[in-house]
Coordinates of C-alpha atoms in Angstrom, one line a residue:
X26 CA 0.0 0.0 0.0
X27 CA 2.7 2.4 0.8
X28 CA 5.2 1.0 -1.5
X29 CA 7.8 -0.2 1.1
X30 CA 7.6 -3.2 3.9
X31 CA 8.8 -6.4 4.2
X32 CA 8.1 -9.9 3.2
X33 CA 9.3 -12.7 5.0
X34 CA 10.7 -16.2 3.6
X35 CA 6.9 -18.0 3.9
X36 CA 5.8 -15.4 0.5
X37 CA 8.9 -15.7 -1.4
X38 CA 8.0 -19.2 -1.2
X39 CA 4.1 -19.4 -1.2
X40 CA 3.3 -20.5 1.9
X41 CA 1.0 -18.1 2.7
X42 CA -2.3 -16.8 1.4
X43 CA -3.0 -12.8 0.8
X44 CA -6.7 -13.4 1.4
X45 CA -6.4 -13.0 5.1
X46 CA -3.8 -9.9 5.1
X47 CA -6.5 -8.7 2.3
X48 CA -9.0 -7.8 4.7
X49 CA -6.2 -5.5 6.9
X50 CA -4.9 -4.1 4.0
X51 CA -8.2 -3.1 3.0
X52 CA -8.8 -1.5 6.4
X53 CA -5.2 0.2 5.8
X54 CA -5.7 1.8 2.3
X55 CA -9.0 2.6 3.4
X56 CA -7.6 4.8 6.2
X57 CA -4.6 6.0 3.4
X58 CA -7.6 7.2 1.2
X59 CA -9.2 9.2 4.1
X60 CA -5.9 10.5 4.9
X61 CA -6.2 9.1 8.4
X62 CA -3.5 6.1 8.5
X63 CA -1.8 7.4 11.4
X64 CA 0.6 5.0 13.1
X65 CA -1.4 4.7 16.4
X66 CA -4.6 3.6 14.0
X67 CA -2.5 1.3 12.1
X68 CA -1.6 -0.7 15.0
X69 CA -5.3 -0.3 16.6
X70 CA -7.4 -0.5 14.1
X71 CA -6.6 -4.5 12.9
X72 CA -6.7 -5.4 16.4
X73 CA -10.0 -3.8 17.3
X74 CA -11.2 -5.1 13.9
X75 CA -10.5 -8.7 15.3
X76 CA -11.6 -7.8 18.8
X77 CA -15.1 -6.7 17.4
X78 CA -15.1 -10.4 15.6
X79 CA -13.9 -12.3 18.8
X80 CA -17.4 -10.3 20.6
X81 CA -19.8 -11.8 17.7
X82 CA -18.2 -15.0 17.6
X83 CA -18.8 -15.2 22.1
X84 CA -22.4 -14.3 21.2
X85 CA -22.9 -16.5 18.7
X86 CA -21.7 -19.6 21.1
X87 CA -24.0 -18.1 23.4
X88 CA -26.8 -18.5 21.5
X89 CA -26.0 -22.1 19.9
X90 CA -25.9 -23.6 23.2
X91 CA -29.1 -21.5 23.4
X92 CA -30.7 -23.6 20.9
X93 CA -29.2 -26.8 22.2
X94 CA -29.8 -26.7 25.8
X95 CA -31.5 -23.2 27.2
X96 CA -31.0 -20.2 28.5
X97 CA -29.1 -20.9 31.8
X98 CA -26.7 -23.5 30.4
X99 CA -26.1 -20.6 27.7
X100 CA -25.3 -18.2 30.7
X101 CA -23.1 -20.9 32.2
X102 CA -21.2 -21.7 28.8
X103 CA -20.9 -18.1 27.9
X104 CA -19.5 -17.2 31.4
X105 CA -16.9 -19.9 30.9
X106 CA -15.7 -18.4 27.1
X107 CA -15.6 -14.9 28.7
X108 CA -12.8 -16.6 31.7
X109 CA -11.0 -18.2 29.7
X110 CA -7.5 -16.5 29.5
X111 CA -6.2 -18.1 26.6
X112 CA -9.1 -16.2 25.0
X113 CA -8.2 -12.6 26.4
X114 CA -4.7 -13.6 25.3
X115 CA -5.5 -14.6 21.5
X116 CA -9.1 -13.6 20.3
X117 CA -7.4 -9.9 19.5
X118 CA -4.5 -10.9 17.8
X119 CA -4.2 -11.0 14.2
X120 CA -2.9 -14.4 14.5
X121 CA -4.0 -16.8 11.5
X122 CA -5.2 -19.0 14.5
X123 CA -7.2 -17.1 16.2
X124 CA -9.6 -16.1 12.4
X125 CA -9.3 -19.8 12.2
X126 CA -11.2 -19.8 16.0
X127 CA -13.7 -17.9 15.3
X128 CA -14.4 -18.9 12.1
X129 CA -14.9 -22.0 13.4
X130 CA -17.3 -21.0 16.5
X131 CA -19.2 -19.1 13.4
X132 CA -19.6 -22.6 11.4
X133 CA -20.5 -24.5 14.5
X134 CA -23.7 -22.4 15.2
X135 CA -25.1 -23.5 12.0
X136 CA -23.8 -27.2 11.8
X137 CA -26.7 -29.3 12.1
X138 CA -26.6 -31.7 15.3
X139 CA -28.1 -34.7 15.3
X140 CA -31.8 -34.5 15.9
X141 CA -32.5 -30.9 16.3
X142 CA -34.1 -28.8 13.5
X143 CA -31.4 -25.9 13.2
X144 CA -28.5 -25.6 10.8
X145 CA -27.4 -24.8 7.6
X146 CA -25.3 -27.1 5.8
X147 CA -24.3 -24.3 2.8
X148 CA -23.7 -21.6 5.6
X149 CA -21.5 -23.6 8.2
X150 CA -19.9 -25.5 5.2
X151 CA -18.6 -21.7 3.5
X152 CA -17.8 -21.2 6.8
X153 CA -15.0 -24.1 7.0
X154 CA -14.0 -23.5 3.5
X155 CA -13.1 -19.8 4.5
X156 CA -11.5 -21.4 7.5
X157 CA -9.4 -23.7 5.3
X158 CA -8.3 -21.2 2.7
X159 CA -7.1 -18.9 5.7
X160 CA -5.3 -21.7 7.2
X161 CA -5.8 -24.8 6.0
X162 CA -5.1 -26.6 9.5
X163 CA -8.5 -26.0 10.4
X164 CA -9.6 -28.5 8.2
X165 CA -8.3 -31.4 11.5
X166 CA -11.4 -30.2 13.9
X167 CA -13.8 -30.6 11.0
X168 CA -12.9 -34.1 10.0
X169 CA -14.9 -36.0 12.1
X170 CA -17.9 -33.1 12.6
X171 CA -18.2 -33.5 8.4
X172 CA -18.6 -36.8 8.3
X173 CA -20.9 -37.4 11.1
X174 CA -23.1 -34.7 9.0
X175 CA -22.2 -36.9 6.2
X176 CA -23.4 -40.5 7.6
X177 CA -26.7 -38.9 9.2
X178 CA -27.9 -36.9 6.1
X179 CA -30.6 -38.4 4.2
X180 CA -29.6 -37.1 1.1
X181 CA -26.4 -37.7 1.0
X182 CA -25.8 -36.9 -2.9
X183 CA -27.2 -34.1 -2.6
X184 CA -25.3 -32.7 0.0
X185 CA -21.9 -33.5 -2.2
X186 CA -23.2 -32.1 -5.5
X187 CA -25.3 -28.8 -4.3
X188 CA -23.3 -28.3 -1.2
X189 CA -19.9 -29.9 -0.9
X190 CA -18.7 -29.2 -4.3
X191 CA -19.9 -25.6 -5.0
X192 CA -19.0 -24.4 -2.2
X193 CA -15.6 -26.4 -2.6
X194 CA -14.9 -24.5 -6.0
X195 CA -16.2 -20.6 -5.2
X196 CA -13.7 -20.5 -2.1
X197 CA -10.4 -22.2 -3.9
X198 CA -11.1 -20.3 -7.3
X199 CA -11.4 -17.3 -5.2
X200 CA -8.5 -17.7 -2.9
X201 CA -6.3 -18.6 -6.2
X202 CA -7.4 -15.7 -8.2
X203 CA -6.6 -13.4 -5.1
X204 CA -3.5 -14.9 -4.8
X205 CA -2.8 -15.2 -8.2
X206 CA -3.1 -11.2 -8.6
X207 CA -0.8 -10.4 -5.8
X208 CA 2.3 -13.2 -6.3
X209 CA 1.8 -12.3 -10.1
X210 CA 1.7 -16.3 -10.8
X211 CA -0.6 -19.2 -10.4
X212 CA 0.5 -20.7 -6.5
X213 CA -1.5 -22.9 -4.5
X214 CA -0.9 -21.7 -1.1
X215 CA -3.0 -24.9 1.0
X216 CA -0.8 -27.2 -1.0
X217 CA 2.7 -25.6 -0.2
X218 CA 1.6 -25.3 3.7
X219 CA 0.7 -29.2 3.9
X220 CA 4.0 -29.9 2.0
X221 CA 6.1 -27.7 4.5
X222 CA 4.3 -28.7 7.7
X223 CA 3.0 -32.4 7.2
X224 CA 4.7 -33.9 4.6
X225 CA 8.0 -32.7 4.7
X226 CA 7.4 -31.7 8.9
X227 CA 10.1 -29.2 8.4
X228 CA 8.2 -26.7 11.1
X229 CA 10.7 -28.9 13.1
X230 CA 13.2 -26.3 12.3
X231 CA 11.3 -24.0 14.5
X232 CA 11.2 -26.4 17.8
X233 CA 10.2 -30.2 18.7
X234 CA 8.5 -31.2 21.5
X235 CA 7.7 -35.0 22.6
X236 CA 4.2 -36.3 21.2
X237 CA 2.4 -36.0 24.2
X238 CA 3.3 -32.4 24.8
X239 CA -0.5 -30.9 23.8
X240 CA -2.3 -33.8 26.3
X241 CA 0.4 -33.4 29.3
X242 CA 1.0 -29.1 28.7
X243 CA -0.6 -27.5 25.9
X244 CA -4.6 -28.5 26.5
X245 CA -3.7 -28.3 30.3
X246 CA -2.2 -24.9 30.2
X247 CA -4.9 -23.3 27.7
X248 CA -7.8 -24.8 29.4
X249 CA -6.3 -23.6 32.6
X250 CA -8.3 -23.6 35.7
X251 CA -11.0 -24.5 33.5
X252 CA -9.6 -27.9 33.4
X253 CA -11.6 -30.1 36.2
X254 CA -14.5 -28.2 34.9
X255 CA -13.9 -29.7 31.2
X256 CA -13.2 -33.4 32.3
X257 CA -17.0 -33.1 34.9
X258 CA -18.7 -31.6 31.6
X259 CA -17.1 -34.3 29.5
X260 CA -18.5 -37.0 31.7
X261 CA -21.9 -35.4 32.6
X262 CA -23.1 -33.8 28.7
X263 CA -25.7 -36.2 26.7
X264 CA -25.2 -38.6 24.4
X265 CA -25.1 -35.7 21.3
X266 CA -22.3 -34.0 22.5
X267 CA -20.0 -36.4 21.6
X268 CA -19.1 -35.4 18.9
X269 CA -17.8 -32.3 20.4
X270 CA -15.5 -34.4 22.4
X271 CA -14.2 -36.5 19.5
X272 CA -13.2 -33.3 17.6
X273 CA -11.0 -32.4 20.6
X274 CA -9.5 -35.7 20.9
X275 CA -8.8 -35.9 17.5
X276 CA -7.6 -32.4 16.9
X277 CA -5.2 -33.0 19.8
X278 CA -4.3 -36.4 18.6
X279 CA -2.9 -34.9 14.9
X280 CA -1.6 -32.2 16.3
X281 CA 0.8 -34.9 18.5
X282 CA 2.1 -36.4 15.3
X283 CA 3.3 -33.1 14.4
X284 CA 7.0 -31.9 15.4
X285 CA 6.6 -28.5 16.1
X286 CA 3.9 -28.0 18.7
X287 CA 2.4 -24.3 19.9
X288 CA 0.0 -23.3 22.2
X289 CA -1.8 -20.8 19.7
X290 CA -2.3 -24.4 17.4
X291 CA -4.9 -26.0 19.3
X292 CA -6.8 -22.8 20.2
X293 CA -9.9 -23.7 18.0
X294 CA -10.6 -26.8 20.2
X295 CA -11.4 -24.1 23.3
X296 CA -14.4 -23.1 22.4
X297 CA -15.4 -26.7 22.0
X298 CA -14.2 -27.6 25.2
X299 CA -16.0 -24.0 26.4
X300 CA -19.5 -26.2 26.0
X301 CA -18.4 -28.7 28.7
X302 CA -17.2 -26.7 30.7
X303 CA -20.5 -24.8 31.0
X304 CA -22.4 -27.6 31.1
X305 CA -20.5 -28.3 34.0
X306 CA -21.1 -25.5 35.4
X307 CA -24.6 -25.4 35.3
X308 CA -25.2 -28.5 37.3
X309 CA -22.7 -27.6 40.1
X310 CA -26.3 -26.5 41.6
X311 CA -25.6 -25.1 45.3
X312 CA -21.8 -24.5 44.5
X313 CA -22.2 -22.9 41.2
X314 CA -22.2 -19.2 42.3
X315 CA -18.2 -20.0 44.2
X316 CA -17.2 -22.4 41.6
X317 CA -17.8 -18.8 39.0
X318 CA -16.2 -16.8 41.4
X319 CA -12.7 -19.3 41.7
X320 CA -12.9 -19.3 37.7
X321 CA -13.2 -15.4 37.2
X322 CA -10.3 -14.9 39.7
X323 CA -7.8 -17.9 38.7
X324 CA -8.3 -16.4 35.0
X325 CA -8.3 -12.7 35.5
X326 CA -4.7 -12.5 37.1
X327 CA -2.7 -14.8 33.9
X328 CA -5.3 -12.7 31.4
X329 CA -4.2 -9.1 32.9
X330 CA -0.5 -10.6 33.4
X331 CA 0.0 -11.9 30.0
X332 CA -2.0 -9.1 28.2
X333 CA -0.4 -6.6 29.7
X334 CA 2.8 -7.1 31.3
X335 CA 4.3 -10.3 29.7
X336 CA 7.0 -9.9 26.9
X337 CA 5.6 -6.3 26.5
X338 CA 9.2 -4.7 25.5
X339 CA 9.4 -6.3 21.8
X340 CA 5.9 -3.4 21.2
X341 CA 7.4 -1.0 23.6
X342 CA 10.5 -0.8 22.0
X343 CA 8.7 0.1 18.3
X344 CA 7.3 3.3 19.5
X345 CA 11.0 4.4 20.2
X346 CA 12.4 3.3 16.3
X347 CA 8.9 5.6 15.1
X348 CA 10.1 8.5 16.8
X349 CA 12.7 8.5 13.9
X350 CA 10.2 8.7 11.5
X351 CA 9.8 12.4 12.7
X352 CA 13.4 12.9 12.9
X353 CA 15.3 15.5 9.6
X354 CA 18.1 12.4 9.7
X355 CA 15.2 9.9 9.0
X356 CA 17.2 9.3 5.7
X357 CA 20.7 8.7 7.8
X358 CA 18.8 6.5 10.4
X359 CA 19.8 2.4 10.2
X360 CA 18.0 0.4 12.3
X361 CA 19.2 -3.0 13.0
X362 CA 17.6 -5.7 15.6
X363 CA 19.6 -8.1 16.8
X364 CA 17.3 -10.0 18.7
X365 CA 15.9 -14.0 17.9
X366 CA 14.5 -13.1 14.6
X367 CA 10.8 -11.7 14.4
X368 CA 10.8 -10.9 18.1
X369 CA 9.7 -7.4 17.3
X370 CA 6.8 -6.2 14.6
X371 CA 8.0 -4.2 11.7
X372 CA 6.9 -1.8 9.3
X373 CA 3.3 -1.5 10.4
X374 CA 4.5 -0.3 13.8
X375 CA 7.0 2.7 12.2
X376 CA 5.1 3.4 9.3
X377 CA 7.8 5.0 7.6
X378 CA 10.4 4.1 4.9
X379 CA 13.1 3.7 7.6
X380 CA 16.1 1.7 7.0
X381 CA 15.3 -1.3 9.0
X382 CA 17.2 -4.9 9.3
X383 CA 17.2 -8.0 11.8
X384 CA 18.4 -11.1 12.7
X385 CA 17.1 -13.7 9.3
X386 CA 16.0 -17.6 10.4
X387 CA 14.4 -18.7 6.9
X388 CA 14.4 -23.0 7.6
X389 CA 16.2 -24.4 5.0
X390 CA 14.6 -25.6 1.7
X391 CA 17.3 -27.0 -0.1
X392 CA 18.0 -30.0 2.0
X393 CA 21.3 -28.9 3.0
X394 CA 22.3 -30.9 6.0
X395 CA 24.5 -28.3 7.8
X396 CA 22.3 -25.7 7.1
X397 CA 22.4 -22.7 10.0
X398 CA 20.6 -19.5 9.8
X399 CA 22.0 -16.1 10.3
X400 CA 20.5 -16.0 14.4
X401 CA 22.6 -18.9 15.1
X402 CA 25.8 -18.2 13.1
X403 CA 25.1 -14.7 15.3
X404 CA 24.9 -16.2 18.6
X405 CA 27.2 -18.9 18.1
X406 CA 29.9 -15.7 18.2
X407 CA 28.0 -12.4 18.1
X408 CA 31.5 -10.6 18.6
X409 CA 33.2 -12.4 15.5
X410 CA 30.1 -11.9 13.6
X411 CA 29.8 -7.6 14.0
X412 CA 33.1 -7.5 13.3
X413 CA 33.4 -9.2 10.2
X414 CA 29.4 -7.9 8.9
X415 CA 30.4 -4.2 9.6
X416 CA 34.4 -4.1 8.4
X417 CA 33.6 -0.4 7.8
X418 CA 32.5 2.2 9.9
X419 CA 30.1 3.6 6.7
X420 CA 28.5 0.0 7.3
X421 CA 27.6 0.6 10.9
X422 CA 23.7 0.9 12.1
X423 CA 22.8 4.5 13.7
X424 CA 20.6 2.5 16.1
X425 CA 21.0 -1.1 17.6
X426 CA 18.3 -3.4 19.4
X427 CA 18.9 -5.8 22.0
X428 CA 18.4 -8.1 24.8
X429 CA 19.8 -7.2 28.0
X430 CA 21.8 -10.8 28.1
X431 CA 23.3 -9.6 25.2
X432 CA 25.0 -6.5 26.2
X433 CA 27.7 -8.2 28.2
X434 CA 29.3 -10.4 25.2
X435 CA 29.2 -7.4 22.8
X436 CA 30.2 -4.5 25.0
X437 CA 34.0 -4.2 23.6
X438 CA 32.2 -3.6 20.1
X439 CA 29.9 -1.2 21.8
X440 CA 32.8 0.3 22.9
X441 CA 35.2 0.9 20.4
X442 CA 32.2 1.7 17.9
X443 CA 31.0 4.6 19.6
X444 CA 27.6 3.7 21.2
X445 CA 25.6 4.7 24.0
X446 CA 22.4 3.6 25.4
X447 CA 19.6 5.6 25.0
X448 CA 16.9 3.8 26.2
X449 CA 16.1 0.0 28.5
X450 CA 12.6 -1.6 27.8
X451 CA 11.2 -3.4 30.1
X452 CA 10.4 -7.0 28.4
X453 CA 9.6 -10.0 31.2
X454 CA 10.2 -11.0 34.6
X455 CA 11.1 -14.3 32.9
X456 CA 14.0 -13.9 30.9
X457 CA 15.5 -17.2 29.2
X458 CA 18.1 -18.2 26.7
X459 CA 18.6 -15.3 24.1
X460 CA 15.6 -13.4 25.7
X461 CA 16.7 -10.5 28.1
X462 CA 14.4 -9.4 30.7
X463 CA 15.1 -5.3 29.5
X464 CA 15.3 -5.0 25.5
X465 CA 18.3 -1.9 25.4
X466 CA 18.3 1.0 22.8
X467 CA 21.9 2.0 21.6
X468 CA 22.5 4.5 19.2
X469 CA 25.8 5.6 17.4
X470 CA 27.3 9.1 18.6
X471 CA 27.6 11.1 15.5
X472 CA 31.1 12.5 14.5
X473 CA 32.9 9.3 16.2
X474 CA 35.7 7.5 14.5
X475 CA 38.5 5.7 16.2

């Protein structure tokens, strides 16, 4: 939109669909056309955007279980969605997971369940297929819902050919022709993302965990306190809820087969799990009202902690580097992060064309097997590694970036170079490996040589 930016490895090398970052850019030339697309907007206005979705997509649980059950176990359900910390954490970031969540909450209140007149097999089907071509992971939690659908529909040919199909070809032929326009050739994003992640598992690169790392951490920790609620739902909820529970399970279960494991992956089972957890709620009878009150209070403290304090410096630190944008030396200015690569946002937090570099980890495509990416080959001697990139003091960044457990291992070439440090950050009270707890501004006294 404004001609400059960055584009990591995943689009050179069509992993990635535009259709999702269509929508934000939409909302960003939108704001260039009114002449409003002030930094502070840019930043606010995608995440209020997704915040406004997150609100429908609460309501629209509420009202499903509405349908299914009635009003209180709606209340009860609801309440448990509004806790849940993982939600505060996620539902306003413009994570591909967290569309992928409430897409999903949106398909569920029209999927028909079995013997209730409601649903909408074209609606909640578009739904999914939206889902998919945003991130096509979210087609794991729909396996077993789809075919159940499948086995109990009368007609089931039907459903393929007026349904199924249609629906199939509008959202692919419109996701290719999007990205067709914007990576000027024909790619087929959902195919290069199952060939990176599943087939050739090389999200490995990023991290492994063992294969029971979502069952014995990742549910546990995103369900929280909510946890002993889940497993008494589970047990309690009628017969037609299973099939809730077996989209967990299996959604959990793929997810294990996979190398590289995240919390933010398995985020579209919550709101699943949200439904047991109500319904467990409900039937607490004369402890409900305490049982709500220990829920609201584990979850508010990790919500407030995480939302507010945790890792804050890496979005602290940006409104520092946009202060350049106002500076006359905005042309001289060279910014250059050397922190874990993509611990910081970029462009859309300056909004500028500054000169702007960091540490690069692309995984390695070639099959090389002693591939290392420039954060290592930094890390494994950050010293050697400055000295040799910037030979020449015409080389050298006005401005550098860093953790605090850096600064002790670099400080001769702090030194001798000529910087100071202008600013600390705070960034988390739990520091670990290359992550400081105080992210430090440094910037290069003019008129220095040596």
């Amino acid at each position: 939109i404004n001609n400059y930016g960055y584009l990591t490895w995943e689009w050179a090398n069509g992993l990635r669909g535009y259709s999702y970052p269509l929508i934000f850019a939409s909302i960003y030339k939108a704001l260039q056309l009114l002449a409003k697309d002030d930094v502070q907007l840019l930043i606010w206005v995608p995440r209020f955007a997704q915040a406004v979705l997150a609100a429908f997509a609460d309501v629209k649980l509420y009202s499903l279980v509405q349908h299914l059950e009635n009003a209180e176990t709606a209340k009860c359900v609801y309440f448990c969605q509004l806790c849940s910390w993982f939600t505060w954490y996620s539902c306003t970031r413009t994570l591909t997971n967290t569309m992928e969540t409430l897409l999903t909450i949106f398909a569920l209140s029209y999927y028909p369940i079995k013997g209730l007149k409601m649903g909408s097999s074209c609606k909640y089907l578009a739904l999914i297929a939206f889902a998919i071509v945003i991130r096509p992971t979210a087609v794991i939690p729909w396996m077993p819902l789809v075919f159940s659908h499948f086995l109990q529909e009368q007609r089931k040919a039907d459903l393929i050919l007026y349904n199924c199909i249609p629906i199939g070809l509008v959202t692919v032929g419109t996701s290719l022709i999007i990205d067709r326009v914007f990576f000027g050739e024909w790619v087929v994003v959902q195919l290069n993302f199952l060939k990176f992640n599943v087939l050739q598992d090389l999200g490995a690169f990023y991290g492994s965990h063992p294969w029971h790392w979502y069952f014995t951490q990742g549910l546990p920790v995103i369900l929280g306190t909510h946890l002993p609620f889940f497993i008494h739902g589970c047990v309690l909820a009628p017969k037609r809820y299973r099939i809730f529970l077996m989209a967990v399970i299996w959604t959990v279960l793929v997810y294990s087969m996979l190398t590289h494991k995240e919390f933010r992956f398995i985020y579209p089972v919550l709101p699943f799990c949200m439904v047991f957890c109500g319904y467990s709620l409900k039937h607490l009878k004369a402890w409900k009202k305490s049982a709500a009150g220990f829920l609201l209070l584990s979850n508010l403290l990790p919500a407030l902690y995480t939302g507010l304090i945790h890792q804050r410096g890496s979005l602290d630190v940006m409104s520092h580097i946009q202060q350049l944008c106002n500076n006359s030396y905005q042309s001289q200015a060279f910014v250059f992060i050397m922190m874990p690569c993509h611990s910081t946002p970029f462009y859309s937090h300056v909004h500028c064309p500054l000169k702007m570099r960091f540490l690069q980890c692309p995984p390695d495509l070639s099959g090389n097997e002693s591939y290392i990416d420039e954060a290592d080959v930094f890390y494994s001697n950050p010293l050697g590694w400055l000295n040799k990139e910037f030979y020449n003091d015409t080389l050298l960044p006005s401005h550098l970036i860093i953790f605090s457990v850096l600064e002790q291992e670099i400080s001769s070439f702090l030194a001798l170079r000529g910087y100071e440090k202008t600013a600390t950050v705070f960034h988390t009270h739990v520091p670990q490996g290359r992550v400081g707890s105080h992210i430090y501004i440094y910037r290069k006294k003019t008129g220095m040589s040596h």
